[in-house]
Structures are given as structure tokens and as C-alpha cells.
Coordinates of C-alpha atoms in Angstrom, one line a residue:
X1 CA 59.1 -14.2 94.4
X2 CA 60.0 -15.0 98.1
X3 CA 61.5 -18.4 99.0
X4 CA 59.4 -19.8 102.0
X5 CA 61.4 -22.3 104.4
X6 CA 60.2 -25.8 104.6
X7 CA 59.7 -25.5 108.6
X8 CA 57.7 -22.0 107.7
X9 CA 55.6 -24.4 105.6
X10 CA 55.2 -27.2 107.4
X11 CA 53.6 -24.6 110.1
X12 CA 51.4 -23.0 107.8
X13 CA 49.9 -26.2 106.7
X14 CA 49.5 -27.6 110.4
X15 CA 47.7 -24.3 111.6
X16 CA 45.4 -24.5 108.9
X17 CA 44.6 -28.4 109.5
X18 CA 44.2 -27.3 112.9
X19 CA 42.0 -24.5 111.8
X20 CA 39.5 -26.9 109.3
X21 CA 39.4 -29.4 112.6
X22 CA 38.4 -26.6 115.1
X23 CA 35.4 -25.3 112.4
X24 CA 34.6 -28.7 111.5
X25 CA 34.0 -29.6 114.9
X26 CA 32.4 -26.4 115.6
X27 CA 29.7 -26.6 112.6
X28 CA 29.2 -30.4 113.8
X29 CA 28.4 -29.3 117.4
X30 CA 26.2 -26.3 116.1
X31 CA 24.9 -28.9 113.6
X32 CA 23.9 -31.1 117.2
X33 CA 22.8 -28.4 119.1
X34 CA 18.7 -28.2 119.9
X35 CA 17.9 -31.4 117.6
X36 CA 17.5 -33.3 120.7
X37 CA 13.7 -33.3 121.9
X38 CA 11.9 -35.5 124.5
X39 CA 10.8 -37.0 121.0
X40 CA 14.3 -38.7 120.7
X41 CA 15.5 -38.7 124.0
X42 CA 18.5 -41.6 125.1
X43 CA 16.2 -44.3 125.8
X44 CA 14.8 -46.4 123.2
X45 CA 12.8 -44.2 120.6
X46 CA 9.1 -45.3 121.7
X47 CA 7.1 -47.8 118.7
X48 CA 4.0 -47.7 117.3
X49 CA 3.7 -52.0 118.8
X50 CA 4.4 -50.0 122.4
X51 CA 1.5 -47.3 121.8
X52 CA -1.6 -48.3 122.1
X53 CA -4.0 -45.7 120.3
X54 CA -7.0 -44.8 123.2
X55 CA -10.5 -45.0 121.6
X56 CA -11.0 -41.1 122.8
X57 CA -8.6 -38.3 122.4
X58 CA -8.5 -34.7 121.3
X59 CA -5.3 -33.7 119.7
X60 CA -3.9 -30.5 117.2
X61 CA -2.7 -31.7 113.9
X62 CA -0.9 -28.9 111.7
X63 CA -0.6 -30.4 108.2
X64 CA 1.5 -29.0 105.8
X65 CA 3.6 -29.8 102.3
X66 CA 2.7 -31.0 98.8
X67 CA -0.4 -30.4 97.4
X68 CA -3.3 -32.4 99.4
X69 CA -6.6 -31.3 100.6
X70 CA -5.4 -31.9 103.9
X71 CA -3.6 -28.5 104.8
X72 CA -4.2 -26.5 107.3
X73 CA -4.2 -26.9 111.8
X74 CA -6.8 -28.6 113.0
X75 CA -8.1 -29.5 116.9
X76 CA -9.3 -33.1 116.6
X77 CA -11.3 -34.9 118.7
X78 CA -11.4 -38.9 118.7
X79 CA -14.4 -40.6 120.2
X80 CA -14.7 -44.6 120.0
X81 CA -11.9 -44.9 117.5
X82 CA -13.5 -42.5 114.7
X83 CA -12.9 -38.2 114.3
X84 CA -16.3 -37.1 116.1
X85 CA -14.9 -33.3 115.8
X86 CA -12.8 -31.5 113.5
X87 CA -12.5 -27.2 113.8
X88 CA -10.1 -25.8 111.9
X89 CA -7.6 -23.2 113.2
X90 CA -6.8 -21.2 110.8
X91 CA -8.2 -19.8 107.7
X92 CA -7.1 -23.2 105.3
X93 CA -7.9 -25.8 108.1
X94 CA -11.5 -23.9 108.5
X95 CA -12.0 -24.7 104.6
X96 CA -11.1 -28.4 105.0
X97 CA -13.0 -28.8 107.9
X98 CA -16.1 -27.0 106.2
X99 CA -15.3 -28.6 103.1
X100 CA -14.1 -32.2 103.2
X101 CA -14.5 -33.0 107.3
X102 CA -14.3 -36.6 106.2
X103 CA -10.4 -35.8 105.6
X104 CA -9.8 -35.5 109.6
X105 CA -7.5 -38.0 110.2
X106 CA -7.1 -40.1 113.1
X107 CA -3.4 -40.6 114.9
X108 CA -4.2 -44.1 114.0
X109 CA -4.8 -43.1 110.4
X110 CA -1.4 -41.1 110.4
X111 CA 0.1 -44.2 111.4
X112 CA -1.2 -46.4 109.0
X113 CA -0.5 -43.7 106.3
X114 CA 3.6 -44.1 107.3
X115 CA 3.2 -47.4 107.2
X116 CA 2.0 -47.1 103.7
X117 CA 4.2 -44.8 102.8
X118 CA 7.4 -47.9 104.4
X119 CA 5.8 -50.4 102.6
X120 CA 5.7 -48.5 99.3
X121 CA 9.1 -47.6 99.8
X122 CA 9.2 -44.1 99.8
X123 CA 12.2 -41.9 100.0
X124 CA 11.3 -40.8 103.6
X125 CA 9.1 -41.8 106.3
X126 CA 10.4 -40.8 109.5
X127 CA 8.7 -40.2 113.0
X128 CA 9.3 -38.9 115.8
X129 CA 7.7 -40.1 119.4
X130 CA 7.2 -38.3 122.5
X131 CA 8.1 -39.8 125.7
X132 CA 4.6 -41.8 126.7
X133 CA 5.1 -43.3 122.6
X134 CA 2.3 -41.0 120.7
X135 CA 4.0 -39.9 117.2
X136 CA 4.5 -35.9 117.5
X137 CA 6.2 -35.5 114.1
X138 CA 5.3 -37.4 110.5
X139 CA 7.4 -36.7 107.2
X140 CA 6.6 -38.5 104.4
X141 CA 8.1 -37.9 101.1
X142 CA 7.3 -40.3 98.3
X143 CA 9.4 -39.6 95.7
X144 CA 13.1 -37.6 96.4
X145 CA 12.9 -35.2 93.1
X146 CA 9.2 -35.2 93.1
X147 CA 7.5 -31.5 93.9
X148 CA 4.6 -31.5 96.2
X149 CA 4.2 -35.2 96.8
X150 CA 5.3 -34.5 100.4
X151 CA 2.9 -34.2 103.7
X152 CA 4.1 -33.3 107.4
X153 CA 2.0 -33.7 110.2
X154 CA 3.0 -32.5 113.6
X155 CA 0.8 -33.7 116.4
X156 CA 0.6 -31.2 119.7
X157 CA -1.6 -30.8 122.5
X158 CA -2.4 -34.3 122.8
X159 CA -4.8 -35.6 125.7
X160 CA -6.2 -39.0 126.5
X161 CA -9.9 -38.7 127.8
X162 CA -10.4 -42.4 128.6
X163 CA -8.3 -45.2 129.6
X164 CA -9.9 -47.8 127.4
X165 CA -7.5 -48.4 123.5
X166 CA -8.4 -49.1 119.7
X167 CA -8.0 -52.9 119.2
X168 CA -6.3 -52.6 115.4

């Protein structure tokens, strides 16, 4: 067995200290890098008491998670407050559509759904808002160690067609 010198040591153990610090940083930048969206930008993260949901939109919905009728992508249009159009776009969102079209959820009715989901106290209800305060991202998990209890809606390719909003 070979005697190592206390300075030799002392070294060792700084350069791997040093060496933890460098890849903990590194996997805590990596960790950082792309999460930040024009959903969560450095202003204040948008509301839903700042967004006022307009009586007519259209908008694509892409459900997914747990086990829920509701699965599949979907281009939805709003008229007066209520889903006037639902066509699925893809094979499970054209069997919803065809099958349960009543299930076409407003971005109002996403809304209230995470609202449920807060009040209930579910293990996660998180959003994410674009810019002008529309929700682009829903996760809502009801119970942690649950299977298939969870839903995810993200919200794309939304447009306003009137200026006129849905008194709630």
C-alpha cells in the first residue's frame, strides 16, 4: 500500500469539489436551457382575471393523458360563447368528434376545469399563458400515484374572430 501526502490529498479532494461544482452547474444550466417560452416570459405570467375569453374564436386543442373520452387534436371553433364546430385531426380526435361532439371543450371550459381541479386540490394544476394571456398549456393531475387520472391540453393556433368577450 502507498502512503499518499496530506497536501496530495487535500488536492485531490479540491479538484473533485471543483469537478462536482463545474457538472452541477452544467446539468442546472442544461436543466434551464429551452424551458423559457413567450408563455413564461420575465414579465408577469398573464391571469385568467387579465383574459377576457372572446365570444368567437377558433383554436387547436391536442388532448392527451389518462384515460378520458377526450383524446385526440381537435380544430375548434367558438361562436357566441358555445363550440359551434369541432373536426378532429387525427384518427382518435375524428372518433370523439363523430362520437361524443358534445365533449368539445371551450378555452373557457379548460379554464374552469383547472379551476376545479385547484379547488379540489389536486397534486398539479399548472398553466402556462402566452403573451396576450390565453392559456397555451393545461396539466392537471389529480392524484400523484394515481394511473391515468391525468389530462394535458395544449392550446395552438389560436385566433380571435370578433372583438366582443364572454361575460362569466
Amino acid at each position: 500500500m502507498t502512503a499518499v501526502p496530506p497536501a496530495a490529498r487535500a488536492h485531490a479532494h479540491a479538484r473533485a469539489v471543483s469537478q462536482v461544482a463545474l457538472i452541477a452547474g452544467m446539468i442546472c444550466a442544461v436543466a434551464a436551457c429551452g424551458t423559457e417560452t413567450s408563455a413564461t416570459s420575465a414579465a408577469p405570467a398573464p391571469t385568467r382575471a387579465t383574459w377576457q375569453e372572446p365570444a368567437s374564436y377558433t383554436y387547436t386543442l391536442h388532448s392527451s393523458g389518462g384515460e378520458r373520452g377526450l383524446l385526440g387534436t381537435f380544430r375548434i371553433t367558438v361562436r357566441d360563447g358555445a363550440v359551434a364546430k369541432a373536426e378532429g385531426l387525427d384518427d382518435s380526435g375524428r372518433r370523439v368528434a363523430e362520437d361524443i361532439p358534445d365533449a368539445m371543450p371551450t378555452i373557457g371550459a379548460l379554464l374552469d376545469e383547472l379551476d376545479r381541479a385547484r379547488r379540489d386540490d389536486a397534486d398539479a394544476a399548472e398553466v402556462e399563458y402566452a403573451a396576450d394571456g390565453h392559456p397555451v398549456r393545461i396539466s392537471l393531475d389529480w392524484e400523484e400515484n394515481a394511473i391515468d387520472d391525468e389530462a394535458r391540453y395544449v392550446i395552438s393556433a389560436y385566433e380571435p374572430t370578433d372583438g366582443r368577450r364572454v361575460s362569466r
